Coordinates of C-alpha atoms in Angstrom, one line a residue:
M22 CA 13.8 -130.2 88.1
P23 CA 14.8 -133.1 90.3
P24 CA 13.1 -136.5 90.0
Q25 CA 9.8 -136.7 91.8
F26 CA 10.5 -139.9 93.7
S27 CA 7.3 -139.7 95.7
S28 CA 5.1 -139.6 92.5
K29 CA 3.4 -142.7 91.1
S30 CA 3.5 -141.2 87.6
Y31 CA 7.2 -140.8 87.8
W32 CA 7.8 -144.5 88.6
N33 CA 5.2 -145.7 86.1
T34 CA 7.0 -143.7 83.4
R35 CA 10.4 -144.8 84.5
F36 CA 9.6 -148.5 84.5
T37 CA 7.8 -148.1 81.1
D38 CA 10.7 -146.4 79.6
S39 CA 13.3 -148.7 81.3
P40 CA 11.7 -152.1 82.0
T41 CA 15.0 -153.9 82.5
S42 CA 16.0 -155.0 86.1
F43 CA 17.7 -152.4 88.2
D44 CA 19.0 -152.6 91.8
W45 CA 19.3 -149.4 93.9
L46 CA 22.4 -148.8 96.1
L47 CA 23.6 -152.4 96.4
P48 CA 23.3 -155.7 94.6
A49 CA 20.6 -158.2 95.8
S50 CA 23.3 -160.5 97.2
A51 CA 24.5 -157.8 99.6
L52 CA 21.7 -158.7 102.0
D53 CA 22.2 -162.4 102.0
S54 CA 23.9 -162.6 105.4
I55 CA 21.5 -160.4 107.3
L56 CA 18.5 -162.2 105.7
R57 CA 19.8 -165.7 106.7
T58 CA 20.5 -164.6 110.2
T59 CA 17.1 -162.9 110.6
L60 CA 15.0 -165.7 109.1
A61 CA 16.9 -168.3 111.2
S62 CA 16.1 -166.5 114.4
R63 CA 12.4 -166.5 113.7
P64 CA 10.3 -168.9 115.8
D65 CA 7.7 -169.4 113.1
P66 CA 8.6 -172.2 110.7
A67 CA 7.5 -170.2 107.5
P68 CA 8.1 -166.5 108.2
K69 CA 6.6 -164.1 105.7
I70 CA 8.6 -161.4 104.0
L71 CA 7.1 -158.1 102.9
H72 CA 9.4 -156.5 100.2
I73 CA 8.3 -152.9 99.9
G74 CA 9.2 -150.8 96.9
C75 CA 10.3 -153.9 94.9
G76 CA 10.5 -152.0 91.6
T77 CA 12.3 -154.1 89.0
S78 CA 15.0 -155.3 91.4
W79 CA 16.5 -158.8 91.2
L80 CA 16.1 -158.8 95.0
S81 CA 12.5 -160.1 94.6
F82 CA 13.7 -163.2 92.9
H83 CA 16.8 -163.5 95.1
L84 CA 14.4 -163.8 98.1
R85 CA 13.1 -167.1 96.7
A86 CA 16.3 -168.8 97.8
H87 CA 15.7 -167.7 101.4
V88 CA 12.3 -169.2 101.9
A89 CA 10.8 -172.7 101.7
Q90 CA 7.9 -171.5 99.5
P91 CA 7.7 -168.5 97.2
S92 CA 4.3 -167.7 98.6
Q93 CA 6.0 -166.6 101.8
V94 CA 7.1 -163.4 99.9
L95 CA 4.9 -160.5 99.0
N96 CA 6.3 -157.8 96.7
L97 CA 4.7 -154.4 96.9
D98 CA 5.3 -151.3 94.7
F99 CA 3.7 -147.9 94.1
S100 CA 3.8 -148.6 90.4
E101 CA 1.4 -150.9 88.6
T102 CA 4.0 -151.1 85.8
A103 CA 6.6 -152.5 88.1
I104 CA 4.2 -155.1 89.6
A105 CA 3.1 -156.2 86.1
L106 CA 6.8 -156.6 85.0
G107 CA 7.7 -158.5 88.1
R108 CA 4.8 -160.9 87.8
A109 CA 5.5 -161.5 84.2
K110 CA 9.2 -162.0 84.8
E111 CA 8.5 -164.6 87.5
A112 CA 6.2 -166.5 85.1
D113 CA 9.0 -166.5 82.6
L114 CA 11.7 -167.6 85.0
Y115 CA 9.6 -170.3 86.8
P116 CA 7.0 -171.5 84.2
E117 CA 6.5 -174.8 85.9
E118 CA 5.0 -173.1 88.9
Q119 CA 2.4 -171.1 87.0
Q120 CA 0.1 -174.1 86.5
H121 CA -0.4 -174.0 90.3
H122 CA -0.7 -170.3 90.6
E123 CA -2.2 -168.5 87.6
P124 CA -1.4 -164.8 88.1
D125 CA -4.7 -163.8 86.3
A126 CA -6.9 -166.1 88.3
L127 CA -6.6 -164.3 91.6
S128 CA -5.3 -160.9 92.6
S129 CA -2.2 -161.0 94.8
A130 CA -4.2 -159.8 97.8
E131 CA -6.9 -162.5 97.3
A132 CA -4.3 -165.3 96.9
W133 CA -2.5 -164.0 100.0
Q134 CA -5.7 -164.0 102.0
Q135 CA -6.3 -167.6 101.0
H136 CA -2.8 -168.5 102.3
E137 CA -3.5 -166.7 105.7
G138 CA -4.9 -168.9 108.4
R139 CA -3.4 -172.1 107.1
D140 CA -1.2 -173.7 109.7
E141 CA 0.3 -176.4 107.5
T142 CA 3.5 -175.9 105.5
L143 CA 2.6 -175.5 101.8
S144 CA 3.7 -178.4 99.6
P145 CA 5.8 -177.6 96.5
Q146 CA 2.6 -178.1 94.4
D147 CA 0.9 -175.4 96.5
G148 CA 3.9 -173.1 96.8
G149 CA 3.2 -171.4 93.5
A150 CA 4.5 -167.9 92.9
M151 CA 5.4 -165.0 95.1
G152 CA 2.7 -162.4 95.9
W153 CA 2.6 -159.2 93.8
A154 CA 0.5 -156.1 94.7
T155 CA 0.3 -152.4 94.1
A156 CA 0.2 -150.2 97.3
D157 CA 0.6 -146.6 98.4
L158 CA 2.6 -147.1 101.6
L159 CA 1.5 -143.7 102.9
S160 CA -2.2 -144.8 102.6
F161 CA -3.2 -147.1 105.4
S162 CA -6.2 -148.5 103.6
S163 CA -4.1 -149.1 100.4
L164 CA -1.4 -151.0 102.4
I165 CA -4.0 -153.2 104.2
D166 CA -5.8 -154.0 101.0
A167 CA -2.6 -154.9 99.3
V168 CA -1.5 -157.4 102.0
G169 CA -5.0 -158.8 102.2
G170 CA -5.2 -158.6 105.9
T171 CA -6.9 -156.5 108.7
T172 CA -5.6 -154.0 111.1
T173 CA -5.7 -156.5 113.9
T174 CA -3.7 -159.4 112.3
P175 CA 0.0 -158.6 111.8
Q176 CA 1.3 -161.0 109.2
F177 CA 5.0 -160.3 108.4
S178 CA 8.1 -161.3 110.3
V179 CA 10.5 -159.4 108.0
I180 CA 10.1 -156.1 106.1
L181 CA 12.7 -155.6 103.4
D182 CA 13.3 -152.1 102.2
K183 CA 16.2 -151.3 99.8
S184 CA 16.0 -147.5 99.3
T185 CA 12.3 -147.4 99.4
S186 CA 12.5 -145.3 102.5
D187 CA 14.6 -142.8 100.6
A188 CA 11.8 -142.4 98.0
V189 CA 9.1 -142.1 100.7
A190 CA 11.1 -139.4 102.5
C191 CA 10.8 -137.2 99.4
A192 CA 7.0 -137.0 100.0
E193 CA 5.3 -134.0 101.5
S194 CA 4.5 -133.9 105.2
I195 CA 1.1 -135.4 106.1
P196 CA -1.5 -133.9 108.4
A197 CA -1.8 -136.0 111.5
A198 CA -5.6 -135.8 111.1
D199 CA -5.3 -137.6 107.8
V200 CA -3.1 -140.3 109.4
L201 CA -5.4 -140.9 112.3
L202 CA -8.5 -140.9 110.2
G203 CA -6.9 -143.2 107.8
M204 CA -6.1 -145.7 110.5
D205 CA -8.9 -147.2 112.6
A206 CA -9.4 -144.5 115.1
V207 CA -11.7 -146.3 117.4
Q208 CA -9.0 -148.8 118.1
L209 CA -6.4 -146.2 119.1
D210 CA -5.7 -145.6 122.8
A211 CA -8.0 -143.1 124.6
E212 CA -5.6 -140.2 124.3
A213 CA -5.2 -140.7 120.5
Y214 CA -8.9 -141.2 120.0
A215 CA -9.7 -137.9 121.9
R216 CA -7.1 -136.2 119.8
V217 CA -8.5 -137.5 116.5
L218 CA -11.9 -136.0 117.3
E219 CA -10.2 -132.6 117.8
L220 CA -8.1 -132.9 114.7
R221 CA -11.1 -133.9 112.6
D222 CA -12.8 -130.6 113.4
H223 CA -9.7 -128.7 112.3
Q224 CA -8.6 -130.8 109.4
E225 CA -9.2 -128.2 106.7
S226 CA -7.5 -125.5 108.6
V227 CA -4.5 -127.6 109.2
R228 CA -4.2 -128.3 105.5
K229 CA -4.6 -124.6 104.7
R230 CA -2.0 -123.5 107.2
G231 CA 0.5 -125.9 105.7
G232 CA 1.7 -126.5 109.3
G233 CA 0.6 -127.5 112.7
E234 CA 0.1 -131.2 113.2
L235 CA 2.2 -132.4 110.3
L236 CA 4.0 -135.7 110.3
D237 CA 7.1 -136.6 108.4
P238 CA 6.3 -139.3 105.8
M239 CA 8.8 -141.6 107.3
V240 CA 7.0 -141.4 110.6
V241 CA 3.8 -142.3 108.8
L242 CA 5.5 -145.2 107.0
A243 CA 6.8 -146.6 110.3
L244 CA 3.3 -146.5 111.8
H245 CA 1.7 -148.2 108.9
L246 CA 4.3 -151.0 108.7
A247 CA 4.0 -151.5 112.5
A248 CA 0.4 -152.5 111.9
V249 CA 1.3 -155.4 109.6
T250 CA 4.5 -156.6 111.4
V251 CA 4.4 -159.3 114.1
A252 CA 5.8 -158.5 117.6
G253 CA 9.6 -159.1 117.4
G254 CA 9.5 -158.8 113.6
T255 CA 12.4 -157.1 111.8
W256 CA 12.5 -154.2 109.4
I257 CA 15.7 -154.4 107.3
A258 CA 16.4 -151.1 105.5
V259 CA 19.2 -149.9 103.3
S260 CA 19.4 -146.2 102.8
H261 CA 21.7 -143.6 101.4
S262 CA 21.1 -141.5 104.5
R263 CA 22.7 -141.9 107.9
E264 CA 19.7 -140.1 109.4
R265 CA 16.8 -141.9 107.7
F266 CA 15.3 -143.0 111.1
W267 CA 16.1 -139.8 113.0
F268 CA 12.8 -140.1 114.8
L269 CA 13.8 -143.3 116.5
E270 CA 17.3 -142.1 117.4
G271 CA 16.6 -138.9 119.2
G272 CA 17.6 -136.8 116.1
T273 CA 16.2 -133.5 114.9
D274 CA 13.3 -133.2 112.5
P275 CA 15.0 -132.3 109.1
R276 CA 11.8 -130.4 108.1
M277 CA 11.9 -128.1 111.1
D278 CA 12.3 -124.6 109.7
G279 CA 11.7 -122.4 112.8
S280 CA 8.6 -120.9 111.3
D281 CA 5.0 -122.1 110.9
G282 CA 6.1 -125.0 108.6
A283 CA 6.2 -128.6 109.5
R284 CA 6.5 -129.1 113.3
E285 CA 6.6 -132.9 113.4
G286 CA 6.1 -134.3 116.9
V287 CA 4.6 -131.2 118.5
G288 CA 1.7 -132.3 120.5
R289 CA 1.7 -135.7 118.8
P290 CA -0.7 -138.2 120.4
S291 CA 1.0 -141.1 122.0
G292 CA -0.7 -143.4 119.5
L293 CA 1.4 -141.7 116.7
D294 CA 4.8 -142.0 118.4
P295 CA 6.8 -144.5 116.3
K296 CA 9.2 -145.1 119.2
R297 CA 6.4 -147.1 120.8
F298 CA 6.5 -149.6 118.0
W299 CA 10.1 -149.7 116.7
R300 CA 13.6 -149.6 118.0
V301 CA 16.9 -149.4 116.1
E302 CA 18.8 -152.6 116.9
R303 CA 21.6 -152.1 114.5
K304 CA 23.0 -149.4 112.3
E305 CA 26.1 -149.6 110.2
A306 CA 27.8 -148.1 107.2
L307 CA 28.2 -150.1 104.0
D308 CA 30.8 -149.3 101.4
A309 CA 29.2 -148.7 98.1
S310 CA 32.5 -148.7 96.2
E311 CA 36.2 -149.5 96.8
S312 CA 37.9 -146.4 98.3
D313 CA 41.2 -147.2 96.6
E314 CA 39.7 -147.0 93.1
R315 CA 41.2 -144.3 91.0
S316 CA 39.8 -142.1 88.2
N317 CA 42.0 -141.2 85.2
G318 CA 44.8 -143.1 87.0
A319 CA 45.5 -140.3 89.4
V320 CA 42.6 -138.9 91.4
R321 CA 41.3 -141.0 94.2
R322 CA 37.5 -141.5 93.9
P323 CA 35.5 -140.3 97.0
R324 CA 34.4 -143.0 99.4
I325 CA 30.6 -143.6 99.1
Q326 CA 28.7 -145.2 101.9
H327 CA 25.2 -146.4 102.4
W328 CA 23.5 -147.3 105.6
L329 CA 22.0 -150.6 106.9
Y330 CA 19.3 -150.3 109.6
V331 CA 17.8 -153.2 111.5
L332 CA 14.7 -152.2 113.3
V333 CA 12.8 -154.5 115.7
R334 CA 9.0 -154.3 116.3
S335 CA 7.9 -154.0 119.9
N336 CA 4.9 -155.9 121.3
M337 CA 2.9 -152.7 121.6
S338 CA -0.5 -153.0 119.8
L339 CA -1.5 -150.8 117.0
P340 CA -5.0 -150.4 115.4

Protein backbone atom coordinates (compact mmCIF):
# COMPACT_ATOMS: atom_id res chain seq x y z
CA MET A 1 0.00 0.00 0.00
CA PRO A 2 1.49 3.39 -0.99
CA PRO A 3 2.09 6.05 1.69
CA GLN A 4 -1.01 8.06 2.60
CA PHE A 5 0.53 11.47 2.09
CA SER A 6 -2.79 13.26 2.67
CA SER A 7 -3.31 11.61 6.08
CA LYS A 8 -2.47 13.39 9.33
CA SER A 9 -1.90 10.06 11.10
CA TYR A 10 0.67 9.11 8.45
CA TRP A 11 2.70 12.26 9.10
CA ASN A 12 2.39 12.08 12.88
CA THR A 13 3.65 8.49 12.79
CA ARG A 14 6.43 9.34 10.36
CA PHE A 15 7.72 12.26 12.44
CA THR A 16 7.42 10.28 15.68
CA ASP A 17 9.41 7.38 14.23
CA SER A 18 11.91 9.64 12.42
CA PRO A 19 12.19 12.97 14.25
CA THR A 20 15.49 13.97 12.63
CA SER A 21 15.48 16.80 10.09
CA PHE A 22 14.66 15.92 6.51
CA ASP A 23 14.34 18.07 3.38
CA TRP A 24 12.16 16.95 0.50
CA LEU A 25 13.35 17.22 -3.11
CA LEU A 26 16.03 19.89 -2.63
CA PRO A 27 18.24 21.24 0.16
CA ALA A 28 17.08 24.37 1.97
CA SER A 29 19.78 26.50 0.34
CA ALA A 30 18.42 25.76 -3.15
CA LEU A 31 15.80 28.49 -2.72
CA ASP A 32 18.15 31.22 -1.50
CA SER A 33 18.32 33.10 -4.80
CA ILE A 34 14.58 33.22 -5.49
CA LEU A 35 13.87 34.13 -1.86
CA ARG A 36 16.33 37.03 -1.91
CA THR A 37 14.90 38.35 -5.17
CA THR A 38 11.30 37.98 -4.04
CA LEU A 39 11.76 39.59 -0.64
CA ALA A 40 13.82 42.45 -2.08
CA SER A 41 11.03 43.26 -4.50
CA ARG A 42 8.38 43.62 -1.80
CA PRO A 43 7.29 47.19 -0.97
CA ASP A 44 6.59 46.34 2.67
CA PRO A 45 9.66 46.72 4.92
CA ALA A 46 9.00 43.53 6.90
CA PRO A 47 7.27 41.04 4.57
CA LYS A 48 5.74 38.01 6.23
CA ILE A 49 6.47 34.48 5.05
CA LEU A 50 4.03 31.58 5.37
CA HIS A 51 5.93 28.29 5.17
CA ILE A 52 3.35 25.58 4.52
CA GLY A 53 4.07 21.94 5.24
CA CYS A 54 7.26 22.74 7.13
CA GLY A 55 7.68 19.21 8.47
CA THR A 56 11.14 18.75 9.99
CA SER A 57 12.89 20.61 7.18
CA TRP A 58 15.92 22.78 7.82
CA LEU A 59 14.25 25.30 5.53
CA SER A 60 12.31 26.71 8.50
CA PHE A 61 15.54 27.71 10.21
CA HIS A 62 17.18 28.74 6.96
CA LEU A 63 14.42 31.33 6.52
CA ARG A 64 15.62 33.23 9.56
CA ALA A 65 18.60 34.46 7.54
CA HIS A 66 16.24 36.07 5.03
CA VAL A 67 14.21 38.23 7.43
CA ALA A 68 14.97 41.03 9.85
CA GLN A 69 12.99 39.35 12.63
CA PRO A 70 12.14 35.65 13.13
CA SER A 71 8.55 36.64 13.90
CA GLN A 72 8.08 37.44 10.20
CA VAL A 73 7.99 33.67 9.56
CA LEU A 74 5.05 31.40 10.33
CA ASN A 75 5.60 27.66 9.91
CA LEU A 76 2.52 25.50 9.37
CA ASP A 77 2.13 21.75 9.24
CA PHE A 78 -0.64 19.17 9.25
CA SER A 79 1.21 17.24 11.98
CA GLU A 80 1.22 18.33 15.62
CA THR A 81 4.35 16.22 16.06
CA ALA A 82 6.25 18.18 13.41
CA ILE A 83 5.25 21.51 14.96
CA ALA A 84 6.30 20.37 18.43
CA LEU A 85 9.66 19.20 17.07
CA GLY A 86 10.20 22.46 15.18
CA ARG A 87 9.35 24.66 18.15
CA ALA A 88 11.62 22.62 20.43
CA LYS A 89 14.48 22.70 17.94
CA GLU A 90 14.26 26.46 17.59
CA ALA A 91 14.38 26.80 21.38
CA ASP A 92 17.52 24.64 21.43
CA LEU A 93 19.21 26.50 18.56
CA TYR A 94 18.34 30.01 19.77
CA PRO A 95 17.95 29.79 23.56
CA GLU A 96 18.70 33.49 24.07
CA GLU A 97 15.49 34.41 22.27
CA GLN A 98 13.17 32.23 24.30
CA GLN A 99 13.20 34.63 27.25
CA HIS A 100 11.38 37.09 24.98
CA HIS A 101 9.04 34.54 23.43
CA GLU A 102 8.10 31.65 25.66
CA PRO A 103 6.55 29.02 23.37
CA ASP A 104 4.20 27.79 26.10
CA ALA A 105 3.00 31.26 27.09
CA LEU A 106 0.99 31.89 23.96
CA SER A 107 -0.17 29.76 21.09
CA SER A 108 1.47 30.57 17.75
CA ALA A 109 -1.80 31.98 16.48
CA GLU A 110 -2.24 34.25 19.50
CA ALA A 111 1.33 35.51 19.27
CA TRP A 112 0.87 36.15 15.55
CA GLN A 113 -2.32 38.08 16.21
CA GLN A 114 -0.53 40.29 18.72
CA HIS A 115 2.10 41.06 16.06
CA GLU A 116 -0.59 41.98 13.51
CA GLY A 117 -1.56 45.62 13.36
CA ARG A 118 1.79 46.89 14.62
CA ASP A 119 3.34 49.30 12.14
CA GLU A 120 6.71 49.61 13.83
CA THR A 121 9.60 47.30 13.04
CA LEU A 122 10.14 44.86 15.90
CA SER A 123 13.28 45.36 17.94
CA PRO A 124 15.66 42.43 18.44
CA GLN A 125 14.26 42.10 21.96
CA ASP A 126 10.75 41.71 20.55
CA GLY A 127 11.72 39.60 17.57
CA GLY A 128 11.51 36.38 19.54
CA ALA A 129 10.94 33.13 17.72
CA MET A 130 9.22 32.14 14.53
CA GLY A 131 5.54 31.28 14.60
CA TRP A 132 4.56 27.59 14.67
CA ALA A 133 1.02 26.27 14.20
CA THR A 134 -0.87 23.18 13.11
CA ALA A 135 -3.27 23.54 10.19
CA ASP A 136 -5.24 21.48 7.72
CA LEU A 137 -4.70 23.49 4.54
CA LEU A 138 -7.83 22.02 2.96
CA SER A 139 -9.97 23.35 5.81
CA PHE A 140 -10.53 27.08 5.47
CA SER A 141 -11.38 27.58 9.14
CA SER A 142 -8.31 25.61 10.22
CA LEU A 143 -6.01 27.76 8.07
CA ILE A 144 -7.56 31.02 9.26
CA ASP A 145 -7.32 29.94 12.89
CA ALA A 146 -3.68 28.95 12.44
CA VAL A 147 -2.61 32.28 10.96
CA GLY A 148 -4.60 34.16 13.58
CA GLY A 149 -6.28 36.37 11.03
CA THR A 150 -9.63 36.93 9.36
CA THR A 151 -10.88 36.30 5.85
CA THR A 152 -10.68 39.98 5.02
CA THR A 153 -7.10 40.69 6.13
CA PRO A 154 -4.48 39.04 3.91
CA GLN A 155 -1.19 38.99 5.77
CA PHE A 156 1.50 37.17 3.84
CA SER A 157 3.74 38.47 1.08
CA VAL A 158 5.39 35.12 0.41
CA ILE A 159 4.05 31.57 0.54
CA LEU A 160 6.77 28.93 0.59
CA ASP A 161 5.88 25.40 -0.45
CA LYS A 162 8.53 22.70 -0.86
CA SER A 163 6.63 19.60 -2.01
CA THR A 164 3.65 20.30 0.24
CA SER A 165 1.52 20.69 -2.88
CA ASP A 166 2.59 17.17 -3.87
CA ALA A 167 1.18 15.80 -0.63
CA VAL A 168 -2.01 17.87 -0.89
CA ALA A 169 -2.54 16.60 -4.44
CA CYS A 170 -2.85 13.08 -3.02
CA ALA A 171 -6.04 13.99 -1.17
CA GLU A 172 -9.52 13.10 -2.39
CA SER A 173 -11.51 15.53 -4.50
CA ILE A 174 -13.65 17.84 -2.38
CA PRO A 175 -17.33 18.72 -2.97
CA ALA A 176 -17.63 22.34 -4.06
CA ALA A 177 -20.47 22.70 -1.56
CA ASP A 178 -18.07 21.97 1.27
CA VAL A 179 -15.55 24.49 -0.05
CA LEU A 180 -18.12 27.24 -0.42
CA LEU A 181 -19.71 26.55 2.94
CA GLY A 182 -16.30 26.44 4.55
CA MET A 183 -15.46 29.87 3.23
CA ASP A 184 -17.55 32.89 4.19
CA ALA A 185 -20.28 32.50 1.59
CA VAL A 186 -21.96 35.83 2.26
CA GLN A 187 -18.80 37.60 1.07
CA LEU A 188 -18.58 35.74 -2.23
CA ASP A 189 -19.77 37.45 -5.39
CA ALA A 190 -23.47 37.25 -6.25
CA GLU A 191 -23.05 34.34 -8.67
CA ALA A 192 -21.08 32.28 -6.16
CA TYR A 193 -23.51 33.02 -3.34
CA ALA A 194 -26.50 31.96 -5.43
CA ARG A 195 -24.66 28.79 -6.31
CA VAL A 196 -23.80 27.97 -2.69
CA LEU A 197 -27.49 28.02 -1.78
CA GLU A 198 -28.19 25.51 -4.52
CA LEU A 199 -25.24 23.33 -3.59
CA ARG A 200 -26.22 23.39 0.07
CA ASP A 201 -29.55 21.80 -0.78
CA HIS A 202 -27.83 19.03 -2.72
CA GLN A 203 -24.75 18.57 -0.56
CA GLU A 204 -25.56 15.05 0.59
CA SER A 205 -26.45 13.83 -2.88
CA VAL A 206 -23.19 15.22 -4.24
CA ARG A 207 -21.25 13.28 -1.64
CA LYS A 208 -23.18 10.07 -2.30
CA ARG A 209 -22.72 10.31 -6.07
CA GLY A 210 -18.96 10.64 -5.66
CA GLY A 211 -19.06 13.06 -8.56
CA GLY A 212 -20.71 16.24 -9.77
CA GLU A 213 -19.33 19.44 -8.34
CA LEU A 214 -16.00 18.11 -7.08
CA LEU A 215 -12.85 20.18 -6.83
CA ASP A 216 -9.29 18.99 -7.12
CA PRO A 217 -7.57 19.50 -3.73
CA MET A 218 -4.95 21.71 -5.39
CA VAL A 219 -7.72 24.05 -6.56
CA VAL A 220 -8.99 24.22 -2.99
CA LEU A 221 -5.48 24.92 -1.68
CA ALA A 222 -5.05 27.75 -4.20
CA LEU A 223 -8.33 29.34 -3.11
CA HIS A 224 -7.51 29.09 0.59
CA LEU A 225 -4.01 30.52 0.20
CA ALA A 226 -5.36 33.38 -1.91
CA ALA A 227 -7.38 34.49 1.12
CA VAL A 228 -4.28 35.01 3.27
CA THR A 229 -1.91 36.40 0.60
CA VAL A 230 -1.59 40.12 -0.13
CA ALA A 231 -2.18 41.44 -3.64
CA GLY A 232 1.02 41.02 -5.60
CA GLY A 233 2.23 38.37 -3.14
CA THR A 234 4.24 35.39 -4.33
CA TRP A 235 3.70 31.65 -3.93
CA ILE A 236 7.01 29.83 -4.43
CA ALA A 237 6.48 26.11 -4.91
CA VAL A 238 8.85 23.24 -5.62
CA SER A 239 7.20 20.08 -6.90
CA HIS A 240 8.14 16.80 -8.47
CA SER A 241 5.39 17.35 -11.06
CA ARG A 242 5.55 19.49 -14.18
CA GLU A 243 1.74 19.68 -14.11
CA ARG A 244 1.14 20.53 -10.48
CA PHE A 245 -0.65 23.79 -11.37
CA TRP A 246 -2.43 22.50 -14.46
CA PHE A 247 -5.56 24.48 -13.52
CA LEU A 248 -3.64 27.75 -13.99
CA GLU A 249 -1.95 26.71 -17.22
CA GLY A 250 -4.89 25.57 -19.30
CA GLY A 251 -4.09 21.90 -18.67
CA THR A 252 -6.40 18.92 -18.35
CA ASP A 253 -7.83 17.79 -15.06
CA PRO A 254 -5.81 14.67 -14.15
CA ARG A 255 -8.84 13.28 -12.32
CA MET A 256 -11.13 13.34 -15.34
CA ASP A 257 -12.13 9.77 -16.11
CA GLY A 258 -14.87 10.25 -18.67
CA SER A 259 -17.52 8.82 -16.35
CA ASP A 260 -19.45 10.24 -13.44
CA GLY A 261 -16.28 10.69 -11.39
CA ALA A 262 -14.63 13.97 -10.57
CA ARG A 263 -15.57 16.64 -13.08
CA GLU A 264 -13.52 19.50 -11.74
CA GLY A 265 -14.46 22.84 -13.20
CA VAL A 266 -17.83 21.83 -14.65
CA GLY A 267 -20.26 24.58 -13.77
CA ARG A 268 -17.81 25.99 -11.25
CA PRO A 269 -18.95 29.35 -9.83
CA SER A 270 -16.67 32.21 -10.80
CA GLY A 271 -15.87 32.67 -7.10
CA LEU A 272 -14.12 29.29 -7.19
CA ASP A 273 -11.96 29.86 -10.26
CA PRO A 274 -8.34 30.00 -9.04
CA LYS A 275 -7.27 31.79 -12.22
CA ARG A 276 -8.97 34.89 -10.85
CA PHE A 277 -6.49 34.96 -7.99
CA TRP A 278 -3.24 33.42 -9.22
CA ARG A 279 -1.10 33.43 -12.35
CA VAL A 280 2.04 31.45 -13.12
CA GLU A 281 4.83 33.96 -13.57
CA ARG A 282 7.68 31.48 -13.79
CA LYS A 283 8.11 27.76 -14.25
CA GLU A 284 11.42 26.00 -14.67
CA ALA A 285 13.01 22.61 -14.29
CA LEU A 286 15.54 22.04 -11.52
CA ASP A 287 18.05 19.23 -11.73
CA ALA A 288 17.83 17.00 -8.70
CA SER A 289 21.02 15.11 -9.49
CA GLU A 290 24.00 15.34 -11.79
CA SER A 291 23.17 13.69 -15.11
CA ASP A 292 26.71 12.46 -15.60
CA GLU A 293 26.81 10.43 -12.38
CA ARG A 294 27.32 6.75 -13.02
CA SER A 295 26.12 3.70 -11.16
CA ASN A 296 28.45 0.69 -10.86
CA GLY A 297 30.93 2.62 -12.96
CA ALA A 298 29.10 1.88 -16.18
CA VAL A 299 25.39 2.71 -16.31
CA ARG A 300 24.40 6.36 -16.58
CA ARG A 301 21.89 7.28 -13.92
CA PRO A 302 18.60 8.76 -15.18
CA ARG A 303 18.27 12.51 -15.05
CA ILE A 304 15.85 13.57 -12.34
CA GLN A 305 14.15 16.95 -12.41
CA HIS A 306 11.89 18.83 -10.06
CA TRP A 307 9.91 21.94 -10.92
CA LEU A 308 10.01 25.44 -9.55
CA TYR A 309 6.82 27.50 -9.80
CA VAL A 310 6.46 31.18 -9.00
CA LEU A 311 2.82 32.25 -8.74
CA VAL A 312 1.67 35.83 -8.27
CA ARG A 313 -1.50 36.85 -6.43
CA SER A 314 -3.88 39.16 -8.30
CA ASN A 315 -5.70 42.07 -6.67
CA MET A 316 -9.03 40.25 -6.93
CA SER A 317 -10.78 40.06 -3.58
CA LEU A 318 -11.66 36.78 -1.88
CA PRO A 319 -13.94 36.22 1.12
